[in-house]
Coordinates of C-alpha atoms in Angstrom, one line a residue:
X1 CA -22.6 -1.3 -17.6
X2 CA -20.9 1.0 -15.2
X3 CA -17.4 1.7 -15.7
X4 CA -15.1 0.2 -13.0
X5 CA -12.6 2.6 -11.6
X6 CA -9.3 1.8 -9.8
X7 CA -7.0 4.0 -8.1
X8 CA -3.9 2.8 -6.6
X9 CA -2.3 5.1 -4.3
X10 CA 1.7 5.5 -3.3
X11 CA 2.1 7.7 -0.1
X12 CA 4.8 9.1 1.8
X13 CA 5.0 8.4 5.6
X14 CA 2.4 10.6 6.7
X15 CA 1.2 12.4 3.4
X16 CA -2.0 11.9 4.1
X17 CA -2.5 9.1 1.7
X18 CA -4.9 6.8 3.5
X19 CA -7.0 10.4 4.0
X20 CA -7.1 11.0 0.7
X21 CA -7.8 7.5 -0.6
X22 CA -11.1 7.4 1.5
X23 CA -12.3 10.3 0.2
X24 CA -11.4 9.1 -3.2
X25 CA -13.3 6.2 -2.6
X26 CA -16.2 8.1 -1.3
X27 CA -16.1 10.4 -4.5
X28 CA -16.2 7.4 -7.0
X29 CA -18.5 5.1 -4.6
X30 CA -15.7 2.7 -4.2
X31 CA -14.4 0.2 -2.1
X32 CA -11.4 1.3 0.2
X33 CA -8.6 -1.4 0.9
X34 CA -5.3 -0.6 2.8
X35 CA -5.2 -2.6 5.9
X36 CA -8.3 -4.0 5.1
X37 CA -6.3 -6.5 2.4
X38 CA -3.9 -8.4 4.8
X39 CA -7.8 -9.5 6.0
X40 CA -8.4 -10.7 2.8
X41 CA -5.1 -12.2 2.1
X42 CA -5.2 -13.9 5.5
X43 CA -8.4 -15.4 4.2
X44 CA -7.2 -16.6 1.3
X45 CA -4.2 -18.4 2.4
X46 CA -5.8 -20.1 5.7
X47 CA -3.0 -18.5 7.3
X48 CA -3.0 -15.7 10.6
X49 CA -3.9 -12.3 9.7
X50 CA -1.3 -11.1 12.4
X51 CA 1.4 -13.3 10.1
X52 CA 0.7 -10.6 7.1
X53 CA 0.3 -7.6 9.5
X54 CA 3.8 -8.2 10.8
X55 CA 5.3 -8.5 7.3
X56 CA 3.3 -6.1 5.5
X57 CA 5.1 -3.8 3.0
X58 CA 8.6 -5.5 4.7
X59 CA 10.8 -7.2 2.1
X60 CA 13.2 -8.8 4.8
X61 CA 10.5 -9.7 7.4
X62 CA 10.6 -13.5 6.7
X63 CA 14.0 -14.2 7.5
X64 CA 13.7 -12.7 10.7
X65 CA 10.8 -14.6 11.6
X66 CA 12.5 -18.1 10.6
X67 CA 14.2 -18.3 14.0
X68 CA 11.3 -18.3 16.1
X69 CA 10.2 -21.4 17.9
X70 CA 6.7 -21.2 16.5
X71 CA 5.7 -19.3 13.7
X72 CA 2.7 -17.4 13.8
X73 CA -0.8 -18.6 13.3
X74 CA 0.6 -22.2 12.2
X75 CA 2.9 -24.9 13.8
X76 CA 6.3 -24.4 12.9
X77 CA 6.0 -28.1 10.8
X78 CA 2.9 -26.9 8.5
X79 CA 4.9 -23.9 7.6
X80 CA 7.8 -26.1 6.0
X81 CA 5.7 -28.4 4.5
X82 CA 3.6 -25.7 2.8
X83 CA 6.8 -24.1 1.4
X84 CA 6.3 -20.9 3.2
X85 CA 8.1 -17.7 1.7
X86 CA 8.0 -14.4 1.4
X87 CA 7.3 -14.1 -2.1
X88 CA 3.8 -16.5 -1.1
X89 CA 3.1 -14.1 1.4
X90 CA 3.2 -11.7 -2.1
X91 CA 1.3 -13.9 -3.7
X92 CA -1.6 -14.6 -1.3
X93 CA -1.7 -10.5 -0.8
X94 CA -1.8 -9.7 -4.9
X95 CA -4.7 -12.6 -5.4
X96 CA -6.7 -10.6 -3.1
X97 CA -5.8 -7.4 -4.7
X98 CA -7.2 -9.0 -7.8
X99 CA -10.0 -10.8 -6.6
X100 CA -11.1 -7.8 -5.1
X101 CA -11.0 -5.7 -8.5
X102 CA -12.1 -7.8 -10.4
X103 CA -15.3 -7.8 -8.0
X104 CA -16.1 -3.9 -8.3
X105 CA -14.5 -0.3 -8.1
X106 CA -11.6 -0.1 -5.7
X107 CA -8.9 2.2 -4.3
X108 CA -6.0 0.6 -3.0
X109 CA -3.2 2.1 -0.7
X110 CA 0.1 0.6 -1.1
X111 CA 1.3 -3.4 -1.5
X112 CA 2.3 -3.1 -5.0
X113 CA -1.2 -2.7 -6.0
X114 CA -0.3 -0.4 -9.0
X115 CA 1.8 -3.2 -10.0
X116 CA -0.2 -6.1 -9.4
X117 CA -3.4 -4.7 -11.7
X118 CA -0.9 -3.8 -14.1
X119 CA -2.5 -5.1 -17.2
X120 CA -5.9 -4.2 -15.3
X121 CA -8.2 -1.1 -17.6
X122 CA -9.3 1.4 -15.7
X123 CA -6.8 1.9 -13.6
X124 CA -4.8 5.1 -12.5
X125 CA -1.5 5.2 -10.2
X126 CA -1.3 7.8 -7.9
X127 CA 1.9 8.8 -5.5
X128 CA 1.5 11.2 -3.1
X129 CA 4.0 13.5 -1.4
X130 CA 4.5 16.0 1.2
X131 CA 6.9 18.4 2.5
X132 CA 9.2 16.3 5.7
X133 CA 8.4 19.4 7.8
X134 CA 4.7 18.9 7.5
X135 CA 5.1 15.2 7.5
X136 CA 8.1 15.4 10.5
X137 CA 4.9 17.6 12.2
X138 CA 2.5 15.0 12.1
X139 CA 4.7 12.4 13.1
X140 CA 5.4 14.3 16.0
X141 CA 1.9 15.1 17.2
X142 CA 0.9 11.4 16.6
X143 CA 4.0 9.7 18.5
X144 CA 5.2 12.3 20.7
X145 CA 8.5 12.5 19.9
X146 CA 11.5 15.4 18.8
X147 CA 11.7 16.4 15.6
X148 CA 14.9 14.6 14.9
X149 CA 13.2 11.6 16.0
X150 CA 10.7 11.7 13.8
X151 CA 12.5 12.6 10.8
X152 CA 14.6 9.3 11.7
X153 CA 11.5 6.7 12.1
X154 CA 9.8 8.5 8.5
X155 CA 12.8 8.0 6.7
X156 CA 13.3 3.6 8.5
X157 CA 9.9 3.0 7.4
X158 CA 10.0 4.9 3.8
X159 CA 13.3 2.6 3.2
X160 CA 11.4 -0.2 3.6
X161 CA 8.5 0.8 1.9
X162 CA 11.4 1.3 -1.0
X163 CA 13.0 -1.7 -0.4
X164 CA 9.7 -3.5 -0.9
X165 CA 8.5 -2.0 -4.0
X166 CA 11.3 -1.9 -5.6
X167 CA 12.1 -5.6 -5.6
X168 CA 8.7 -7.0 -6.2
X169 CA 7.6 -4.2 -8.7
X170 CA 11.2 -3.9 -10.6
X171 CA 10.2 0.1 -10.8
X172 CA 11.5 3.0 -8.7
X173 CA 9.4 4.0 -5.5
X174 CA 8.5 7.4 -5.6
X175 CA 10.0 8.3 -8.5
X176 CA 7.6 9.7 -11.2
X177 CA 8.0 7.3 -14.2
X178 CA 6.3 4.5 -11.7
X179 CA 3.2 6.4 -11.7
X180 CA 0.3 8.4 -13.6
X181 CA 0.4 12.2 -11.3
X182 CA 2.4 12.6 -8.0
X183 CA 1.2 15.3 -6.3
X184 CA 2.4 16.9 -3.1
X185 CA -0.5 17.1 -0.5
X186 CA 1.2 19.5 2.1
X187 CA 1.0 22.6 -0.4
X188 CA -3.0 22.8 -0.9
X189 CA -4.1 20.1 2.4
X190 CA -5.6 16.6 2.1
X191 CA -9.3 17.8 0.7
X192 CA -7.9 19.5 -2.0
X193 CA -5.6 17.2 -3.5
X194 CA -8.3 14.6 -3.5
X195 CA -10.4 17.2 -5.8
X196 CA -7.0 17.4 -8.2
X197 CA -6.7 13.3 -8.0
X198 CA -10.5 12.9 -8.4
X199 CA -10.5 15.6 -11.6
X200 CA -7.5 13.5 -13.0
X201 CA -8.7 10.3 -13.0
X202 CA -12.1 11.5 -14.7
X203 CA -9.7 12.8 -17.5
X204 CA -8.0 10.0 -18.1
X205 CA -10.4 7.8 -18.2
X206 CA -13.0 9.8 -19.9
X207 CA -15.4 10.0 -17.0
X208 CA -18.4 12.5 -16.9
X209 CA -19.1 14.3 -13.7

């Protein structure tokens, strides 16, 4: 029987994390989820995909959306009766993180998957960084915007990336005890830290190439 392989990947804003998990998943013949899993949570709840999108990787997202007349994807009365919370919206994402390795080799970017396939074998937990110059520089050609304004919007979203992890995980975000290797992606470029990822995870899990 082939050997599963899962790789869950952490990222900075702009690390080039969801690069370097599709070529990850190329190297092992894997399946690549990032986005791809509020699809599949959206299909296993019955709810909106555009409900998980707006929440995704959020902790306080579901307060704020309390207050508006209709909630998304579902009358405002089916989302009381069903018990609605943030912590189902959790729920519905980590079933489809385990439904979907269970089903075959996967690498996952993000939504607490390292957490979630905790007591999964085969799995290695990945966080990648970056310099915030080469990250601020990025940011900057993909939005337009100062310097200073891109070191801003980097550091909202990374706080609620923290935010996030931290409460449903109980672990640090970005800090190295959460993970197997951290690795910073600005010093030798996307292409090669996949090659250094790709050699580590054949070493820990005893993998031929």
């Amino acid at each position: 029987m082939e050997q599963k392989i899962i790789i869950n990947i952490g990222r900075q804003v702009c690390a080039g994390g969801l690069e370097i998990g599709r070529m990850l998943a190329e190297e092992f013949q894997a399946k690549y989820y990032d986005r791809e899993l509020l699809n599949l949570a959206a299909c296993e709840s019955g709810f909106s995909e555009e409900f998980f999108q707006r929440s995704d990787e959020r902790k306080g997202f579901f307060r704020s959306i309390l207050h508006l007349p209709n909630t998304i994807g579902m009358g405002s009365a089916n989302f009381y009766q069903n018990n609605f919370s943030q912590e189902s919206l959790f729920k519905f994402q980590s079933d489809a993180i385990i439904k979907a390795a269970r089903a075959s080799s996967c690498v996952f970017v993000g939504r607490c998957a390292d957490y979630v396939l905790r007591d999964f074998p085969g799995v290695v937990n990945v966080f990648i960084t970056a310099s915030i110059e080469a990250r601020a520089a990025l940011f900057m050609k993909e939005k337009n915007v100062s310097y200073d304004e891109a070191v801003r919007r980097i550091e909202h979203k990374e706080n609620e990336r923290a935010s996030y992890y931290n409460y449903y995980t109980g672990k640090k975000w970005g800090h190295a005890a959460s993970y197997d290797l951290c690795i910073d992606s600005s010093v030798i470029g996307s292409a090669e830290t996949a090659r250094l990822i790709a050699q580590f995870v054949r070493k820990k899990l005893n993998i031929n190439p």
